[in-house]
PDB file of C-alpha atoms and ligand atoms in Angstrom:
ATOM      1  CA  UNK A   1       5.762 256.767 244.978  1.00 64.00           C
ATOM      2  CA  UNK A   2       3.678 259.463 245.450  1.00 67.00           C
ATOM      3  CA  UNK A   3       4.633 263.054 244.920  1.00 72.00           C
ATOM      4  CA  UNK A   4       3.135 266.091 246.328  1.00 72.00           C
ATOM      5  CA  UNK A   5       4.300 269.907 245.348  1.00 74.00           C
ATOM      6  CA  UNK A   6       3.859 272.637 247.184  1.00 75.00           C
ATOM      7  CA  UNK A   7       4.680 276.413 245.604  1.00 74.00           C
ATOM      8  CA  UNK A   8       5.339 279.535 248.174  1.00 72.00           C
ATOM      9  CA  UNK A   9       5.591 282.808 246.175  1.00 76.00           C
ATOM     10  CA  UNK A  10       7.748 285.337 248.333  1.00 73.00           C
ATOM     11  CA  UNK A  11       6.223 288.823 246.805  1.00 74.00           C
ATOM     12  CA  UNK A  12       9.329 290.941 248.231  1.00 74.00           C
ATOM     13  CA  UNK A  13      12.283 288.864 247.226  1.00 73.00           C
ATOM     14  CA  UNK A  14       9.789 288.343 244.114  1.00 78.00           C
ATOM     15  CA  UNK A  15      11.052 284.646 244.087  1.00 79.00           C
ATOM     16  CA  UNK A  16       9.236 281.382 243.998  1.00 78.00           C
ATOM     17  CA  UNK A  17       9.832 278.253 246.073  1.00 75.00           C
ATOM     18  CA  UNK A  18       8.856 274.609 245.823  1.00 76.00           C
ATOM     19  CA  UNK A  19       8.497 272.258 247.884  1.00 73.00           C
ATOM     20  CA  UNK A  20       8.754 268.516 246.378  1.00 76.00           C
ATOM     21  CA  UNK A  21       7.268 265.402 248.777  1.00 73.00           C
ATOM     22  CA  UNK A  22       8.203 262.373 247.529  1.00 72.00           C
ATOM     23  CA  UNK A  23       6.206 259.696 249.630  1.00 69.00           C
ATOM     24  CA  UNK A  24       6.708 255.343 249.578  1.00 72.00           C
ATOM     25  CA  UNK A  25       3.628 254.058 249.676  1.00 67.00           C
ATOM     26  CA  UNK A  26       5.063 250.243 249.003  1.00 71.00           C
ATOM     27  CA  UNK A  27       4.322 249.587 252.294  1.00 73.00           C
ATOM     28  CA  UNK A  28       1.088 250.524 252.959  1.00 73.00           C
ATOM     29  CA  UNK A  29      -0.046 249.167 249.337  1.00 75.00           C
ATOM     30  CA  UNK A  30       1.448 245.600 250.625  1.00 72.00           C
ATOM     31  CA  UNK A  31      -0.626 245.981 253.599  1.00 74.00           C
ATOM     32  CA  UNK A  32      -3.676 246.809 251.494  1.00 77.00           C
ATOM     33  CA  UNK A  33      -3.105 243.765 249.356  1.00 75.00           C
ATOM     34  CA  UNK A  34      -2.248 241.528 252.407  1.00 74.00           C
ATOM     35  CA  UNK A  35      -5.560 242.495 253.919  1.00 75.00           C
ATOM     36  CA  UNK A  36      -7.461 241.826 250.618  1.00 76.00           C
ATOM     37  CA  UNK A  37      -5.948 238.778 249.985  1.00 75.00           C
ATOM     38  CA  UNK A  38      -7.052 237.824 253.572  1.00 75.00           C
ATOM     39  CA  UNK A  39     -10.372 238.769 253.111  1.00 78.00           C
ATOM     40  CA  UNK A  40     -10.753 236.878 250.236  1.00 77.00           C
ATOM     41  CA  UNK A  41      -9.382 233.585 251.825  1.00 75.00           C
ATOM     42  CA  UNK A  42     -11.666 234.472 254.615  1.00 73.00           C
ATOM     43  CA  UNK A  43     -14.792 234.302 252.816  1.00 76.00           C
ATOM     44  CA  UNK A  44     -13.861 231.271 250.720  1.00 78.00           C
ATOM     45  CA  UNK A  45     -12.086 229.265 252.674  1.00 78.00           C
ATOM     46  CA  UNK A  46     -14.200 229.713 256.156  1.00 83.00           C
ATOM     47  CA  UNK A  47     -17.307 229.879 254.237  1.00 85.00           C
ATOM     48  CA  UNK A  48     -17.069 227.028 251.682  1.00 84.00           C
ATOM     49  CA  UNK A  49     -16.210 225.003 254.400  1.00 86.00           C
ATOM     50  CA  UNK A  50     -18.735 225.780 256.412  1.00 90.00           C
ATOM     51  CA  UNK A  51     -21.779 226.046 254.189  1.00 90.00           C
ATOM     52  CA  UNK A  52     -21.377 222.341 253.689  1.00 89.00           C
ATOM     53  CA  UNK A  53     -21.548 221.498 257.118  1.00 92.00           C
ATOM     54  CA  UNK A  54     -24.759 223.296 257.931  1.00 93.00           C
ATOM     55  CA  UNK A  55     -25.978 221.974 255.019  1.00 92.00           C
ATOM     56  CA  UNK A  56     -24.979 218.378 255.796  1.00 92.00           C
ATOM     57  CA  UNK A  57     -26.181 218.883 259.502  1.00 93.00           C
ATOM     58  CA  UNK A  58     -29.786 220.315 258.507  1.00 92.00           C
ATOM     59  CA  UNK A  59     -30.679 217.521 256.460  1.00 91.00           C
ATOM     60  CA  UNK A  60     -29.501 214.866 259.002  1.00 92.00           C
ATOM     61  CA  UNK A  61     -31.585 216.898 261.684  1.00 92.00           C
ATOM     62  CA  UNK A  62     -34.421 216.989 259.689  1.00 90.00           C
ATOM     63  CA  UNK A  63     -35.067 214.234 257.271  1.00 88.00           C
ATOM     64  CA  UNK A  64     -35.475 210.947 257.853  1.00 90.00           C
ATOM     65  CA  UNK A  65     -31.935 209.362 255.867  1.00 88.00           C
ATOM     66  CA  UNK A  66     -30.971 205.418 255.197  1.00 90.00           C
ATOM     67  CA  UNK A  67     -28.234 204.405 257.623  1.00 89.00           C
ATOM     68  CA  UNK A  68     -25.722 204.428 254.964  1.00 89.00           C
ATOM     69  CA  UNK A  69     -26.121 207.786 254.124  1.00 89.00           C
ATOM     70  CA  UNK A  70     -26.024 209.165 256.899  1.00 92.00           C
ATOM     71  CA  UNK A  71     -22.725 207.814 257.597  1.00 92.00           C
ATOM     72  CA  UNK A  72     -21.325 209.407 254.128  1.00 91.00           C
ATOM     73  CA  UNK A  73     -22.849 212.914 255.469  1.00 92.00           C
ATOM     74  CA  UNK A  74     -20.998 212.563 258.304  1.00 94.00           C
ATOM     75  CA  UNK A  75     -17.873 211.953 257.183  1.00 93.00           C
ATOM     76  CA  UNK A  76     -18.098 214.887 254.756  1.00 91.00           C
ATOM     77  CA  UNK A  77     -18.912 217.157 257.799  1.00 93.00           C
ATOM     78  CA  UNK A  78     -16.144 215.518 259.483  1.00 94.00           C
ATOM     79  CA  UNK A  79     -13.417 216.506 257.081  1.00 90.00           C
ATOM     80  CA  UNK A  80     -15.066 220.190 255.938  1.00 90.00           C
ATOM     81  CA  UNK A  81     -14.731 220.527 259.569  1.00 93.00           C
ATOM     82  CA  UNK A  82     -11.242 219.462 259.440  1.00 91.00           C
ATOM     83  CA  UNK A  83     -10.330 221.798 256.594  1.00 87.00           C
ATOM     84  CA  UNK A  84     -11.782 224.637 258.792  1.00 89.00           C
ATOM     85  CA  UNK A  85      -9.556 223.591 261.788  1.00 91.00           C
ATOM     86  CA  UNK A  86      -6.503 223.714 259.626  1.00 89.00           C
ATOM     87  CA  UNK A  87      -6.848 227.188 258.376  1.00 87.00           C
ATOM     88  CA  UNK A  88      -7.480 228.333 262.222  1.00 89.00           C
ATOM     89  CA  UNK A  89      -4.542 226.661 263.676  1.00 91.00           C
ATOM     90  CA  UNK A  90      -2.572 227.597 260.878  1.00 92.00           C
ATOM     91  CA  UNK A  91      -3.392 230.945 260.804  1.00 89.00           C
ATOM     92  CA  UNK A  92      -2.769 230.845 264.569  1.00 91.00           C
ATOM     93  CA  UNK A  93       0.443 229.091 264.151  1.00 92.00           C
ATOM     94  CA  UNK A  94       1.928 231.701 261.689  1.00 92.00           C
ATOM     95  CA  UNK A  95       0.322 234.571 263.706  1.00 90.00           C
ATOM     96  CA  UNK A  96       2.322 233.009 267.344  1.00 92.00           C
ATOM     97  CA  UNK A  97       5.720 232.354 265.431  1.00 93.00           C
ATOM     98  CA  UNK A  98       5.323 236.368 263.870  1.00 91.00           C
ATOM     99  CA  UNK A  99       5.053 237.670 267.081  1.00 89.00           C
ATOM    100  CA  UNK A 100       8.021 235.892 268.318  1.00 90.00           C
ATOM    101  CA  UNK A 101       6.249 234.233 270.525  1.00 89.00           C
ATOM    102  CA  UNK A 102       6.047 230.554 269.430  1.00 91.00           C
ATOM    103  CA  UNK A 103       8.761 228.764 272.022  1.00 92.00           C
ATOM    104  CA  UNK A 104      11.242 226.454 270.099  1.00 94.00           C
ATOM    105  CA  UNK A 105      12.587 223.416 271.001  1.00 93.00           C
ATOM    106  CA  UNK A 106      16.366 223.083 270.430  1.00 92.00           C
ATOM    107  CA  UNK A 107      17.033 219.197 270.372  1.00 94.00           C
ATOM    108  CA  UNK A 108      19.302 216.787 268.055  1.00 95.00           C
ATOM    109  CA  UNK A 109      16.605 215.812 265.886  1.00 96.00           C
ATOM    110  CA  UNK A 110      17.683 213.279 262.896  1.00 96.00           C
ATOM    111  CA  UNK A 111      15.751 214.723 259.794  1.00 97.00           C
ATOM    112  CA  UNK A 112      15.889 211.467 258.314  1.00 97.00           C
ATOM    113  CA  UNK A 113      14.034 209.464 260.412  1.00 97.00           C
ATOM    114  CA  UNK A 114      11.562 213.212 260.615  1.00 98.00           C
ATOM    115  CA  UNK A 115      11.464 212.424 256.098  1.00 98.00           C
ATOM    116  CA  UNK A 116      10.953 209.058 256.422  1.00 97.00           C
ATOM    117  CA  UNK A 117       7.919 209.180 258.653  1.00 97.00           C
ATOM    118  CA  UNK A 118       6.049 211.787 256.779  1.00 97.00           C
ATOM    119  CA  UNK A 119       6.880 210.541 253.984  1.00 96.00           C
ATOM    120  CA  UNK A 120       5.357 207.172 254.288  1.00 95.00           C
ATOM    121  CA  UNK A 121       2.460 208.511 255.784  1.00 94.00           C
ATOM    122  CA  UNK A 122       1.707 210.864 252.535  1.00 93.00           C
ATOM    123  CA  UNK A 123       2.743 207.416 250.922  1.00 90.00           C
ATOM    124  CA  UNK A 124      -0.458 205.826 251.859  1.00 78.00           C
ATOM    125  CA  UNK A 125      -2.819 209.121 251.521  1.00 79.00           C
ATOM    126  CA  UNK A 126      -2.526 209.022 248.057  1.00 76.00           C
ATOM    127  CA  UNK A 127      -1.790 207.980 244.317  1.00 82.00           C
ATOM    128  CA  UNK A 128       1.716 209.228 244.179  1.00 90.00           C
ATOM    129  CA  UNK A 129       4.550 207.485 244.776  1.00 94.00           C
ATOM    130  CA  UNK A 130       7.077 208.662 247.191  1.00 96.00           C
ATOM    131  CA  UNK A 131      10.393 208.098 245.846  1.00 96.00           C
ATOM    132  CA  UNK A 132      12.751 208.405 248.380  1.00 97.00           C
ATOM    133  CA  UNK A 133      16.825 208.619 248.829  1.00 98.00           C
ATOM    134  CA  UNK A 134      17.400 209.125 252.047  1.00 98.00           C
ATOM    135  CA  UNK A 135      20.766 209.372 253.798  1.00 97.00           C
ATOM    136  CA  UNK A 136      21.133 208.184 257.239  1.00 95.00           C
ATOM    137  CA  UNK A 137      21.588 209.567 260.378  1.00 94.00           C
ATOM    138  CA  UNK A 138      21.672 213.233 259.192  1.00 96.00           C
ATOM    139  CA  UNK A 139      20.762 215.371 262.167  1.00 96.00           C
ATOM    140  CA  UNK A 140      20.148 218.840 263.098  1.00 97.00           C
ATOM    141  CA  UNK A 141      19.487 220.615 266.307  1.00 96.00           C
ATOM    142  CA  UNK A 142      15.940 221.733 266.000  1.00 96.00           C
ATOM    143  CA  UNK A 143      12.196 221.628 267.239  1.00 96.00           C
ATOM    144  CA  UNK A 144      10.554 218.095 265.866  1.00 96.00           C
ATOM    145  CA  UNK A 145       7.367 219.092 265.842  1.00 96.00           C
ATOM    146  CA  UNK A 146       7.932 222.262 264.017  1.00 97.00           C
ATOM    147  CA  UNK A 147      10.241 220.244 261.189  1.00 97.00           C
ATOM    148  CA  UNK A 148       7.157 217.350 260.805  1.00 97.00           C
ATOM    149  CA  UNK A 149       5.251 220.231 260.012  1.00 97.00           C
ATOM    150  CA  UNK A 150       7.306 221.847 256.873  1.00 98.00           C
ATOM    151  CA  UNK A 151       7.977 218.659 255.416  1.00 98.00           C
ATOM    152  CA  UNK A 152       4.049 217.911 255.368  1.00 97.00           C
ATOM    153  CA  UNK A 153       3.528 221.222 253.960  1.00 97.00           C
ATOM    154  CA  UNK A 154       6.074 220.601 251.288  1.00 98.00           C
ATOM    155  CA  UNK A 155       4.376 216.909 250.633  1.00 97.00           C
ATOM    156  CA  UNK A 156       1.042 218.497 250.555  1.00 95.00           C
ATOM    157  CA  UNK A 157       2.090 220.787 248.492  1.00 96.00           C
ATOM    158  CA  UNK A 158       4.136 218.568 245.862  1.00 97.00           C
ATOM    159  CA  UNK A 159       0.881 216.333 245.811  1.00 95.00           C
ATOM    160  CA  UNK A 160      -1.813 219.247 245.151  1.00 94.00           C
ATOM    161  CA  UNK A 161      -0.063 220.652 242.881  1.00 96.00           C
ATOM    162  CA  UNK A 162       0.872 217.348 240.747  1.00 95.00           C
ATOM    163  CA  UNK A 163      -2.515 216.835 239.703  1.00 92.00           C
ATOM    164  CA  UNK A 164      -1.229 214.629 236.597  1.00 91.00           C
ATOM    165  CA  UNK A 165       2.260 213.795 237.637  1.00 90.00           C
ATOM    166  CA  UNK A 166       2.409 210.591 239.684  1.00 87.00           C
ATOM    167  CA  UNK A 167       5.541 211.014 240.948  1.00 95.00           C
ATOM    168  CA  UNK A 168       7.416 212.957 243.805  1.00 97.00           C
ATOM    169  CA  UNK A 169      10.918 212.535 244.591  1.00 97.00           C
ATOM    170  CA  UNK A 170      12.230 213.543 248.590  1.00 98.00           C
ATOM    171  CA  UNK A 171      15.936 213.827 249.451  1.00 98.00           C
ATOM    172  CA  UNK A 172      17.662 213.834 252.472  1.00 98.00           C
ATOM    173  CA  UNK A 173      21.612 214.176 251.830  1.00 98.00           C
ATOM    174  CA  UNK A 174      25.129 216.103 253.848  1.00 97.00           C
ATOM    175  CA  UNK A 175      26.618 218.463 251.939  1.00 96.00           C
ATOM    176  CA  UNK A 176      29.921 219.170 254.316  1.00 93.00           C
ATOM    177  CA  UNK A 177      28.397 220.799 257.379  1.00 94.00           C
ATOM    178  CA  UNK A 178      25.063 221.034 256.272  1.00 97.00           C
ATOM    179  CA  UNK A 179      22.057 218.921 256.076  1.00 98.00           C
ATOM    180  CA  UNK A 180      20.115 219.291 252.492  1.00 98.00           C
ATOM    181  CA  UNK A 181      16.348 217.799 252.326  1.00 98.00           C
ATOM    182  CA  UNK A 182      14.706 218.423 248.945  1.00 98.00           C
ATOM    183  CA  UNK A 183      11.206 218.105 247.772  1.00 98.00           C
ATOM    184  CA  UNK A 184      10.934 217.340 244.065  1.00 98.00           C
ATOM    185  CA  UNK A 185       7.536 217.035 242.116  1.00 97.00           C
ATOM    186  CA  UNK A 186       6.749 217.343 238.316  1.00 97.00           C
ATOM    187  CA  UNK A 187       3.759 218.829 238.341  1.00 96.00           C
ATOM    188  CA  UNK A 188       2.097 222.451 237.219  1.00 96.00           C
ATOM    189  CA  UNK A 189       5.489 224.072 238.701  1.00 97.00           C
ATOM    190  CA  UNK A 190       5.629 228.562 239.799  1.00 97.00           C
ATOM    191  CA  UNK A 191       5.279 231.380 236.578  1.00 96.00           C
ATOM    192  CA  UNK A 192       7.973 233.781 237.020  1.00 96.00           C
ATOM    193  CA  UNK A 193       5.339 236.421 238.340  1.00 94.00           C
ATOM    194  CA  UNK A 194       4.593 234.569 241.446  1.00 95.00           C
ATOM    195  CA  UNK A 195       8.578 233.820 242.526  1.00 96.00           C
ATOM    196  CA  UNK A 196       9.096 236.642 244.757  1.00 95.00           C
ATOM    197  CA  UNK A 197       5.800 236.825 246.454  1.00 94.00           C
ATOM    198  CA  UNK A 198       5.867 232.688 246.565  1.00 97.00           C
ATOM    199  CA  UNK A 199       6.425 233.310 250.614  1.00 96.00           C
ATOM    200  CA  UNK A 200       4.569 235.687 251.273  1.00 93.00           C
ATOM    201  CA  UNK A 201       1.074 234.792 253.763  1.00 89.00           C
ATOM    202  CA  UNK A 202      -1.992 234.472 251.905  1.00 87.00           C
ATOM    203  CA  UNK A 203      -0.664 234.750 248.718  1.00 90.00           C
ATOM    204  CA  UNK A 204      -2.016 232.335 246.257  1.00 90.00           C
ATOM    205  CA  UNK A 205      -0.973 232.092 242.600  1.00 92.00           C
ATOM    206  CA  UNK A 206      -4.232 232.631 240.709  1.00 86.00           C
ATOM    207  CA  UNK A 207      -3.390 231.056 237.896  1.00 87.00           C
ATOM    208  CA  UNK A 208      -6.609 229.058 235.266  1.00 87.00           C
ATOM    209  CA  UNK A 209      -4.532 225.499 236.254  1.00 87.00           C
ATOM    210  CA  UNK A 210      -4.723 225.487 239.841  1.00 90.00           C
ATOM    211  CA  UNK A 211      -8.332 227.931 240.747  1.00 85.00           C
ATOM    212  CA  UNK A 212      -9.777 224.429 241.557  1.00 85.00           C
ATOM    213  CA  UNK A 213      -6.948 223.290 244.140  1.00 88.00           C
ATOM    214  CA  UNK A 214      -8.175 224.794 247.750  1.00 82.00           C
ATOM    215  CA  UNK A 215      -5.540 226.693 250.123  1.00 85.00           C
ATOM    216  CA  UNK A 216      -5.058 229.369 252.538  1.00 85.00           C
ATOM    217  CA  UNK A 217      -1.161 230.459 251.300  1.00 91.00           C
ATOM    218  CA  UNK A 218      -0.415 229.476 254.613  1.00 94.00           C
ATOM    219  CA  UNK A 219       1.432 226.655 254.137  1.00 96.00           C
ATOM    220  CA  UNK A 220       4.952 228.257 252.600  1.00 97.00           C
ATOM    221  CA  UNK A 221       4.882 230.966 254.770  1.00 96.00           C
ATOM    222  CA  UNK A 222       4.703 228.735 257.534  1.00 97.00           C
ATOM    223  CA  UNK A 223       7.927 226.635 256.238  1.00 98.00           C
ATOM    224  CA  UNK A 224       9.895 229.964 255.623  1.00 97.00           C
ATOM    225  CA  UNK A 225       9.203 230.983 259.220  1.00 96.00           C
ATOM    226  CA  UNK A 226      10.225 227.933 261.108  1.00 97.00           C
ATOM    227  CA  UNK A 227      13.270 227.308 258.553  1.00 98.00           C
ATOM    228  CA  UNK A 228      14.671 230.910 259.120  1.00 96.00           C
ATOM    229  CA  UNK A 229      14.022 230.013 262.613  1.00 95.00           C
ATOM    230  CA  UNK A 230      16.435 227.890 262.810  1.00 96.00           C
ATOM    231  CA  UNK A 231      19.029 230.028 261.162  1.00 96.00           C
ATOM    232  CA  UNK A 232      18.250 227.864 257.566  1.00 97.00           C
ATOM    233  CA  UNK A 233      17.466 228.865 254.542  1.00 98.00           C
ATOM    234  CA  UNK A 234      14.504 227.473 251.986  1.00 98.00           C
ATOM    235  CA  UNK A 235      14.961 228.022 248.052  1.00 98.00           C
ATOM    236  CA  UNK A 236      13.506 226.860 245.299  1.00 98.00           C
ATOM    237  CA  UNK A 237      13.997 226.331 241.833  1.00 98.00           C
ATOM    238  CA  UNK A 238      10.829 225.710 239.153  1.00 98.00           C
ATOM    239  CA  UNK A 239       9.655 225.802 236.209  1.00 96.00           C
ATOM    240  CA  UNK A 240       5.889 226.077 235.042  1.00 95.00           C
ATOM    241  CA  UNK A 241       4.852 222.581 233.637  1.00 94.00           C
ATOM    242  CA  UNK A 242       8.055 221.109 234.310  1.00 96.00           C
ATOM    243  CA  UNK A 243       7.475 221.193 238.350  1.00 97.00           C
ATOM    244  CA  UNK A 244       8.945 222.592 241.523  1.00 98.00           C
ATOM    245  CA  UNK A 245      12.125 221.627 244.286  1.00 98.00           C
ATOM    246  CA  UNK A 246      11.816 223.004 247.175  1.00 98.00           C
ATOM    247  CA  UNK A 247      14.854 223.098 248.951  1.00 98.00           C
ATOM    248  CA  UNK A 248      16.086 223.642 253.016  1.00 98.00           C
ATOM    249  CA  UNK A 249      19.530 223.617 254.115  1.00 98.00           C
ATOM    250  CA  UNK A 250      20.651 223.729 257.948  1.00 97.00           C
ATOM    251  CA  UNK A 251      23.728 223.165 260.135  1.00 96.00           C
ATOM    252  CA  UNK A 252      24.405 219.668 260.807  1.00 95.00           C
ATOM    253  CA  UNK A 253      24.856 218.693 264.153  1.00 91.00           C
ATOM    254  CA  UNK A 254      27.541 216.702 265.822  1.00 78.00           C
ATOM    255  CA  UNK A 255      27.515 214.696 268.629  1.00 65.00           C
ATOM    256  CA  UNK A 256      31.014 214.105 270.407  1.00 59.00           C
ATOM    257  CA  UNK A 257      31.716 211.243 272.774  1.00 50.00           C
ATOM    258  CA  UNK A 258      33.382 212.408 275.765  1.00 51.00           C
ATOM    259  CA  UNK A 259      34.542 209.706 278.835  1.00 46.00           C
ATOM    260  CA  UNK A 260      31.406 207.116 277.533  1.00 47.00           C
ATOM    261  CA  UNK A 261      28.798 210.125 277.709  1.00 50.00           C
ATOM    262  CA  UNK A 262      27.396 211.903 274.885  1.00 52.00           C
ATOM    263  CA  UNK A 263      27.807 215.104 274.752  1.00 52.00           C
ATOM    264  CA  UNK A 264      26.029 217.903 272.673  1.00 58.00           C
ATOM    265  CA  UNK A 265      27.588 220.068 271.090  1.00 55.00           C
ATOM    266  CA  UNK A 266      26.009 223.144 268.901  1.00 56.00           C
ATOM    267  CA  UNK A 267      27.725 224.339 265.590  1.00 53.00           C
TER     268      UNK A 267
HETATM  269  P1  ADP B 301      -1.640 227.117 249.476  1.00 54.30           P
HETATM  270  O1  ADP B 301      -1.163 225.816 248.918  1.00 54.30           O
HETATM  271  O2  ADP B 301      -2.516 226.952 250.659  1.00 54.30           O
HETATM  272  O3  ADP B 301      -2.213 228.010 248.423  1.00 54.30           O
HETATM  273  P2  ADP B 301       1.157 227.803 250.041  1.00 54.30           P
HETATM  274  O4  ADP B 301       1.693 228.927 250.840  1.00 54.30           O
HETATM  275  O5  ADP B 301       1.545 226.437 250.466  1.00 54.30           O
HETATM  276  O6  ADP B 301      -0.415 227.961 250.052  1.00 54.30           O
HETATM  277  O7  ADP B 301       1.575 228.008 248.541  1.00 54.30           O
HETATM  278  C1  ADP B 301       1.388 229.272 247.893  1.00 54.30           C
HETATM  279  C2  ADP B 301       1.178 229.087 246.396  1.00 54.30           C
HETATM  280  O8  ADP B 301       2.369 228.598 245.799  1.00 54.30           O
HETATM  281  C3  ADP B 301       0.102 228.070 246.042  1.00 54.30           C
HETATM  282  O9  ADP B 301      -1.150 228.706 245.884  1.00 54.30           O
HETATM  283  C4  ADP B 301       0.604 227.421 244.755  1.00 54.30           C
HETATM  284  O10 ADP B 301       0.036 228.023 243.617  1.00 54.30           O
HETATM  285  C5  ADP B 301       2.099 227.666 244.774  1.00 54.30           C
HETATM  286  N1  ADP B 301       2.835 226.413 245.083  1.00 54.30           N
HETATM  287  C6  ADP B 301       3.275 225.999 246.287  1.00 54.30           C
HETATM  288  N2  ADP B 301       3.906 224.823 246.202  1.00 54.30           N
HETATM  289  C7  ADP B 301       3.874 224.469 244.892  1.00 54.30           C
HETATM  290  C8  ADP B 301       4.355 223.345 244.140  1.00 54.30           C
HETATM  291  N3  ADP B 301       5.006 222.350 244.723  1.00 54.30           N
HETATM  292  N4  ADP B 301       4.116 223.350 242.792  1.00 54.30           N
HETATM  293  C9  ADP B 301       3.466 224.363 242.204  1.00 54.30           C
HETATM  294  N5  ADP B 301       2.986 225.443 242.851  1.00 54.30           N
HETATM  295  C10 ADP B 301       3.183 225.502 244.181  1.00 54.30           C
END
């Protein structure tokens, strides 16, 4: 808060009046810290990137390399490039959904088949292993694309930020007339600072174990936004050193038969 007093002396009545202005900055300090938090991603994460492709690309224009090399060059440039198109479209993608206008596709989508896909693909990107229970069949009306793309923020995120546990556990279960997916890992887990502003864009806990692992705090705003979406909710419980469970529930949806055509119905 701030507070601003103002005194008017009336020399007649011979009395003396104040005037108390209590004002909440909270929001305008959030906005402050939302735009330095930006600008700091900015120049990291647009710059570091892109430093090393210049680089990369001057010394292929100019200097006569072995075959080989040149090939490893490339395929750095290739995925600094890549990291740089990920923070745009990411950035882009939050920005559309924000402004309402990201269009949603409301289709029976089973999650589990959605888990089991990205699942194996983060599978073979890495050393973890992917330990998987996955129930069957559990589907939920929702946009496909849009739920591939939480659950490979949630792997990416349970990977990067297991740099010594070699383990990640994904769930898919029904509870009643919802559908549960978890995302369990055991790695540097959330301090108890950094819980409530876990969601918020751009934030990035800066704590000494994870200043090496690269991000945009993108990524979990992202999830919240397409899970609330779709009238879910994402929670999470963790612990630091112990690891992290992210968790989304949703409605389940039914199908009905009706006279040998299937029908669909929305909870
Ligand atoms: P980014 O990973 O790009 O920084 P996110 O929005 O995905 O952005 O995550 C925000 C922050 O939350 C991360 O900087 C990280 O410190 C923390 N975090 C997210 N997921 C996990 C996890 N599974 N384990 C530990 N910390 C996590």
């Amino acid at each position: 808060f701030e507070l601003y007093v103002n005194s008017i002396t009336d020399p007649i009545e011979n009395t003396r009046s104040f005037l108390f202005v209590f004002r909440d900055r909270t929001n305008e300090e959030m906005a402050d810290e939302m735009k330095n938090e930006f600008i700091s991603i900015v120049s990291h994460e647009l710059r570091t990137p892109l430093a090393s492709v210049l680089g990369f690309m001057e010394i292929l224009l100019n200097r006569d390399i072995p075959k080989e090399k040149q090939k490893k060059y490339m395929e750095t440039i290739y995925k600094e490039a890549s990291r740089l198109s990920n923070l745009i479209n990411d950035f882009l993608d939050l920005q559309r959904m924000e402004s309402g206008k990201q269009a949603y596709q409301h289709i029976p989508v089973n999650m589990s088949a959605v888990v089991r896909d990205v699942s194996e693909q983060w599978q073979g990107k890495q050393d973890h292993r992917i330990d998987t229970a996955i129930e069957p069949e559990v589907f939920v009306t929702a946009d496909i694309d849009r739920m591939t793309q939480v659950m490979h923020n949630l792997l990416s995120n349970a990977v990067k930020y297991s740099p010594t546990a070699d383990r990640i556990a994904v769930r898919v279960a029904k509870d009643r007339d919802y559908a549960v997916i978890e995302v369990q890992d055991f790695g540097l887990g959330i301090p108890e600072d950094a819980k409530e502003k876990l969601f918020n864009k751009f934030y990035r806990v800066d704590n000494s174990d994870r200043r090496q692992i690269g991000g945009t705090g993108l990524g979990l705003a992202i999830v919240k936004e397409i899970i609330e979406s779709h009238h879910g909710t994402l929670t999470f419980e963790s612990e630091l050193g112990v690891g992290s469970t992210f968790r989304i529930r949703m409605k389940t949806y039914r199908a009905t038969g009706m006279g040998g055509k299937v029908v669909i119905v929305e909870d």
